[in-house]
PDB file of C-alpha atoms and ligand atoms in Angstrom:
ATOM      1  CA  MET A   1      22.829 -25.361 -17.521  1.00  0.00           C
ATOM      2  CA  LYS A   2      20.163 -22.855 -16.530  1.00  0.00           C
ATOM      3  CA  PRO A   3      20.814 -19.220 -17.584  1.00  0.00           C
ATOM      4  CA  ASP A   4      21.621 -17.132 -14.536  1.00  0.00           C
ATOM      5  CA  ILE A   5      18.905 -14.531 -14.884  1.00  0.00           C
ATOM      6  CA  ARG A   6      16.308 -13.336 -12.419  1.00  0.00           C
ATOM      7  CA  ILE A   7      13.198 -11.182 -12.467  1.00  0.00           C
ATOM      8  CA  GLY A   8      11.898  -8.845  -9.801  1.00  0.00           C
ATOM      9  CA  TYR A   9       8.522  -7.195  -9.338  1.00  0.00           C
ATOM     10  CA  GLY A  10       7.567  -4.107  -7.357  1.00  0.00           C
ATOM     11  CA  TRP A  11       4.352  -2.219  -6.668  1.00  0.00           C
ATOM     12  CA  ASP A  12       3.723   1.040  -4.846  1.00  0.00           C
ATOM     13  CA  SER A  13       1.046   3.677  -4.319  1.00  0.00           C
ATOM     14  CA  HIS A  14       0.937   7.164  -2.841  1.00  0.00           C
ATOM     15  CA  GLU A  15      -1.906   9.588  -2.233  1.00  0.00           C
ATOM     16  CA  PHE A  16      -2.090  12.947  -4.019  1.00  0.00           C
ATOM     17  CA  LYS A  17      -1.848  15.967  -1.688  1.00  0.00           C
ATOM     18  CA  PRO A  18      -2.357  19.581  -2.753  1.00  0.00           C
ATOM     19  CA  GLY A  19       0.469  22.089  -2.826  1.00  0.00           C
ATOM     20  CA  ILE A  20       3.500  19.790  -2.816  1.00  0.00           C
ATOM     21  CA  PRO A  21       5.840  19.108  -5.757  1.00  0.00           C
ATOM     22  CA  LEU A  22       5.123  16.040  -7.908  1.00  0.00           C
ATOM     23  CA  LYS A  23       8.137  13.825  -8.576  1.00  0.00           C
ATOM     24  CA  ILE A  24       7.841  10.638 -10.609  1.00  0.00           C
ATOM     25  CA  GLY A  25      10.898   8.685 -11.739  1.00  0.00           C
ATOM     26  CA  GLY A  26      13.064  11.447 -10.275  1.00  0.00           C
ATOM     27  CA  VAL A  27      11.533  13.994 -12.683  1.00  0.00           C
ATOM     28  CA  LYS A  28       9.509  16.999 -11.523  1.00  0.00           C
ATOM     29  CA  LEU A  29       6.083  17.125 -13.221  1.00  0.00           C
ATOM     30  CA  GLU A  30       3.846  20.195 -13.396  1.00  0.00           C
ATOM     31  CA  HIS A  31       0.699  19.465 -11.383  1.00  0.00           C
ATOM     32  CA  THR A  32      -1.550  20.967  -8.715  1.00  0.00           C
ATOM     33  CA  HIS A  33      -0.851  18.031  -6.394  1.00  0.00           C
ATOM     34  CA  GLY A  34       2.191  16.039  -5.356  1.00  0.00           C
ATOM     35  CA  LEU A  35       2.469  12.617  -3.754  1.00  0.00           C
ATOM     36  CA  GLY A  36       2.407  12.406   0.012  1.00  0.00           C
ATOM     37  CA  GLY A  37       4.521   9.952   1.927  1.00  0.00           C
ATOM     38  CA  HIS A  38       7.444   9.984   4.258  1.00  0.00           C
ATOM     39  CA  SER A  39      10.109  10.383   1.564  1.00  0.00           C
ATOM     40  CA  ASP A  40       9.538  12.403  -1.630  1.00  0.00           C
ATOM     41  CA  GLY A  41       6.691   9.981  -2.504  1.00  0.00           C
ATOM     42  CA  ASP A  42       8.255   8.944  -5.821  1.00  0.00           C
ATOM     43  CA  VAL A  43       5.962   6.027  -6.560  1.00  0.00           C
ATOM     44  CA  LEU A  44       7.885   4.857  -9.647  1.00  0.00           C
ATOM     45  CA  LEU A  45      11.310   4.831  -7.991  1.00  0.00           C
ATOM     46  CA  HIS A  46       9.810   2.974  -5.017  1.00  0.00           C
ATOM     47  CA  ALA A  47       8.296   0.280  -7.259  1.00  0.00           C
ATOM     48  CA  LEU A  48      11.602  -0.053  -9.145  1.00  0.00           C
ATOM     49  CA  THR A  49      13.511  -0.253  -5.848  1.00  0.00           C
ATOM     50  CA  ASP A  50      11.286  -3.078  -4.607  1.00  0.00           C
ATOM     51  CA  ALA A  51      11.591  -4.867  -7.964  1.00  0.00           C
ATOM     52  CA  LEU A  52      15.410  -4.760  -7.753  1.00  0.00           C
ATOM     53  CA  LEU A  53      15.387  -5.852  -4.105  1.00  0.00           C
ATOM     54  CA  GLY A  54      12.954  -8.669  -4.884  1.00  0.00           C
ATOM     55  CA  ALA A  55      15.131  -9.929  -7.733  1.00  0.00           C
ATOM     56  CA  VAL A  56      17.953 -10.682  -5.263  1.00  0.00           C
ATOM     57  CA  ALA A  57      15.586 -11.726  -2.446  1.00  0.00           C
ATOM     58  CA  ALA A  58      16.697  -8.761  -0.310  1.00  0.00           C
ATOM     59  CA  PRO A  59      14.428  -7.200   2.340  1.00  0.00           C
ATOM     60  CA  ASP A  60      11.866  -4.765   0.869  1.00  0.00           C
ATOM     61  CA  ILE A  61      12.005  -0.969   0.800  1.00  0.00           C
ATOM     62  CA  GLY A  62       9.892  -0.633   3.961  1.00  0.00           C
ATOM     63  CA  ALA A  63      12.245  -2.908   5.883  1.00  0.00           C
ATOM     64  CA  LEU A  64      15.430  -1.174   4.666  1.00  0.00           C
ATOM     65  CA  PHE A  65      14.100   2.389   4.955  1.00  0.00           C
ATOM     66  CA  PRO A  66      11.361   2.324   7.629  1.00  0.00           C
ATOM     67  CA  PRO A  67       8.869   5.230   7.324  1.00  0.00           C
ATOM     68  CA  SER A  68       9.103   5.470  11.134  1.00  0.00           C
ATOM     69  CA  ASP A  69      12.755   6.581  10.810  1.00  0.00           C
ATOM     70  CA  PRO A  70      12.931  10.416  10.699  1.00  0.00           C
ATOM     71  CA  LYS A  71      16.111  10.018   8.622  1.00  0.00           C
ATOM     72  CA  TRP A  72      13.968   9.271   5.544  1.00  0.00           C
ATOM     73  CA  LYS A  73      11.568  12.201   5.920  1.00  0.00           C
ATOM     74  CA  GLY A  74      11.529  14.054   2.577  1.00  0.00           C
ATOM     75  CA  ALA A  75      14.360  11.813   1.318  1.00  0.00           C
ATOM     76  CA  ASP A  76      15.281  11.731  -2.366  1.00  0.00           C
ATOM     77  CA  SER A  77      14.077   8.292  -3.500  1.00  0.00           C
ATOM     78  CA  ALA A  78      17.143   7.970  -5.745  1.00  0.00           C
ATOM     79  CA  VAL A  79      18.930   7.047  -2.477  1.00  0.00           C
ATOM     80  CA  PHE A  80      16.669   3.979  -2.102  1.00  0.00           C
ATOM     81  CA  LEU A  81      17.180   2.980  -5.734  1.00  0.00           C
ATOM     82  CA  HIS A  82      20.939   3.334  -5.335  1.00  0.00           C
ATOM     83  CA  GLU A  83      20.938   1.017  -2.301  1.00  0.00           C
ATOM     84  CA  ALA A  84      18.891  -1.548  -4.230  1.00  0.00           C
ATOM     85  CA  LEU A  85      21.389  -1.377  -7.131  1.00  0.00           C
ATOM     86  CA  GLU A  86      24.215  -1.968  -4.637  1.00  0.00           C
ATOM     87  CA  ARG A  87      22.412  -5.094  -3.425  1.00  0.00           C
ATOM     88  CA  VAL A  88      22.024  -6.302  -7.009  1.00  0.00           C
ATOM     89  CA  SER A  89      25.691  -5.746  -7.893  1.00  0.00           C
ATOM     90  CA  GLY A  90      26.738  -7.155  -4.495  1.00  0.00           C
ATOM     91  CA  ALA A  91      24.937 -10.373  -5.416  1.00  0.00           C
ATOM     92  CA  GLY A  92      26.902 -10.418  -8.702  1.00  0.00           C
ATOM     93  CA  TYR A  93      24.138  -9.256 -11.045  1.00  0.00           C
ATOM     94  CA  GLU A  94      23.583  -6.392 -13.454  1.00  0.00           C
ATOM     95  CA  VAL A  95      20.333  -4.856 -14.660  1.00  0.00           C
ATOM     96  CA  ILE A  96      19.304  -5.836 -18.191  1.00  0.00           C
ATOM     97  CA  ASN A  97      16.014  -3.926 -18.513  1.00  0.00           C
ATOM     98  CA  VAL A  98      13.029  -2.641 -16.585  1.00  0.00           C
ATOM     99  CA  ASP A  99       9.400  -2.133 -17.519  1.00  0.00           C
ATOM    100  CA  SER A 100       6.795  -0.179 -15.628  1.00  0.00           C
ATOM    101  CA  THR A 101       3.180   0.936 -15.696  1.00  0.00           C
ATOM    102  CA  LEU A 102       1.898   4.011 -13.907  1.00  0.00           C
ATOM    103  CA  VAL A 103      -1.803   4.142 -13.030  1.00  0.00           C
ATOM    104  CA  LEU A 104      -2.983   7.683 -12.368  1.00  0.00           C
ATOM    105  CA  ALA A 105      -5.807  10.002 -13.398  1.00  0.00           C
ATOM    106  CA  ALA A 106      -3.557  13.050 -13.872  1.00  0.00           C
ATOM    107  CA  PRO A 107      -1.258  14.533 -15.014  1.00  0.00           C
ATOM    108  CA  LYS A 108      -0.818  12.999 -18.474  1.00  0.00           C
ATOM    109  CA  ILE A 109       2.486  11.112 -18.552  1.00  0.00           C
ATOM    110  CA  GLY A 110       2.884  11.145 -22.356  1.00  0.00           C
ATOM    111  CA  PRO A 111       4.622  14.538 -22.562  1.00  0.00           C
ATOM    112  CA  TYR A 112       7.087  13.438 -19.855  1.00  0.00           C
ATOM    113  CA  ALA A 113       7.643   9.825 -20.945  1.00  0.00           C
ATOM    114  CA  ALA A 114      10.899  10.481 -22.812  1.00  0.00           C
ATOM    115  CA  ALA A 115      12.339  12.509 -19.923  1.00  0.00           C
ATOM    116  CA  LEU A 116      11.274   9.841 -17.429  1.00  0.00           C
ATOM    117  CA  ARG A 117      12.823   7.075 -19.540  1.00  0.00           C
ATOM    118  CA  GLU A 118      16.063   9.046 -19.883  1.00  0.00           C
ATOM    119  CA  HIS A 119      16.316   9.876 -16.181  1.00  0.00           C
ATOM    120  CA  VAL A 120      15.455   6.387 -14.898  1.00  0.00           C
ATOM    121  CA  ALA A 121      17.977   4.922 -17.379  1.00  0.00           C
ATOM    122  CA  THR A 122      20.675   7.220 -15.983  1.00  0.00           C
ATOM    123  CA  LEU A 123      19.813   6.241 -12.400  1.00  0.00           C
ATOM    124  CA  LEU A 124      19.990   2.551 -13.323  1.00  0.00           C
ATOM    125  CA  GLY A 125      23.091   2.835 -15.519  1.00  0.00           C
ATOM    126  CA  ILE A 126      21.346   1.317 -18.544  1.00  0.00           C
ATOM    127  CA  ALA A 127      20.277   2.657 -21.960  1.00  0.00           C
ATOM    128  CA  PRO A 128      16.950   4.524 -22.309  1.00  0.00           C
ATOM    129  CA  ASP A 129      15.707   1.854 -24.738  1.00  0.00           C
ATOM    130  CA  CYS A 130      15.938  -0.617 -21.819  1.00  0.00           C
ATOM    131  CA  VAL A 131      13.426   1.367 -19.735  1.00  0.00           C
ATOM    132  CA  GLY A 132       9.701   0.884 -20.360  1.00  0.00           C
ATOM    133  CA  ILE A 133       7.411   3.623 -19.038  1.00  0.00           C
ATOM    134  CA  LYS A 134       3.702   3.142 -19.675  1.00  0.00           C
ATOM    135  CA  ALA A 135       0.768   4.985 -18.158  1.00  0.00           C
ATOM    136  CA  LYS A 136      -2.920   4.218 -17.779  1.00  0.00           C
ATOM    137  CA  THR A 137      -5.835   6.003 -16.174  1.00  0.00           C
ATOM    138  CA  PRO A 138      -7.561   4.107 -13.356  1.00  0.00           C
ATOM    139  CA  GLU A 139     -10.789   3.348 -15.252  1.00  0.00           C
ATOM    140  CA  GLY A 140     -13.425   2.057 -12.871  1.00  0.00           C
ATOM    141  CA  MET A 141     -11.000   1.661  -9.992  1.00  0.00           C
ATOM    142  CA  GLY A 142     -11.946   4.673  -7.900  1.00  0.00           C
ATOM    143  CA  THR A 143      -8.299   5.530  -7.273  1.00  0.00           C
ATOM    144  CA  ASP A 144      -8.192   9.016  -8.841  1.00  0.00           C
ATOM    145  CA  HIS A 145      -6.752  10.350  -5.552  1.00  0.00           C
ATOM    146  CA  ALA A 146      -3.652   8.151  -5.815  1.00  0.00           C
ATOM    147  CA  ALA A 147      -0.772   7.273  -8.104  1.00  0.00           C
ATOM    148  CA  ILE A 148       0.137   3.616  -8.482  1.00  0.00           C
ATOM    149  CA  ALA A 149       3.251   2.106 -10.070  1.00  0.00           C
ATOM    150  CA  HIS A 150       4.031  -1.436 -11.138  1.00  0.00           C
ATOM    151  CA  ALA A 151       7.585  -2.373 -12.160  1.00  0.00           C
ATOM    152  CA  VAL A 152       9.430  -5.466 -13.312  1.00  0.00           C
ATOM    153  CA  VAL A 153      13.183  -5.852 -13.731  1.00  0.00           C
ATOM    154  CA  LEU A 154      15.386  -8.425 -15.390  1.00  0.00           C
ATOM    155  CA  ILE A 155      18.873  -8.953 -14.023  1.00  0.00           C
ATOM    156  CA  ALA A 156      21.644 -11.278 -15.182  1.00  0.00           C
ATOM    157  CA  LYS A 157      24.889 -12.555 -13.618  1.00  0.00           C
ATOM    158  CA  SER A 158      27.588 -10.056 -14.608  1.00  0.00           C
TER     159      SER A 158
HETATM  160 ZN1   ZN B 201       6.396   4.584  -1.876  1.00  0.00          ZN
END
């Protein structure tokens, strides 16, 4: 019998804009720029949301929460993550762990990594040691004006 586990993968990017708050993984980071976008621009929560949705073959974040819908303007991205978790539990699965990589020139994620891990774990209802948060600078990519997030999730039949 095959083990009833699934993986999901998500990717997102948002452009830095001056003078707006920066939120990554639901945590406010001190920076001169924030991430633009129709919701709060939380690139990490969006990548995690798409990873969860992908794991249960649900429609993606853009289909469920269209940027054209004024309802989602400035929305807290935790709402999107919550809906994705509902889809996962509705399909009979629970989250085992997640891993992620942020690609951004600034700010440095290191000082915030523990807080990010803790907060994302709380949002997902899993332990902080089941949340990977890694960060890289975009060497040679020419994407210093943007933040990018990659995320993978593992879910298992509950
Ligand atoms: Zn996004």
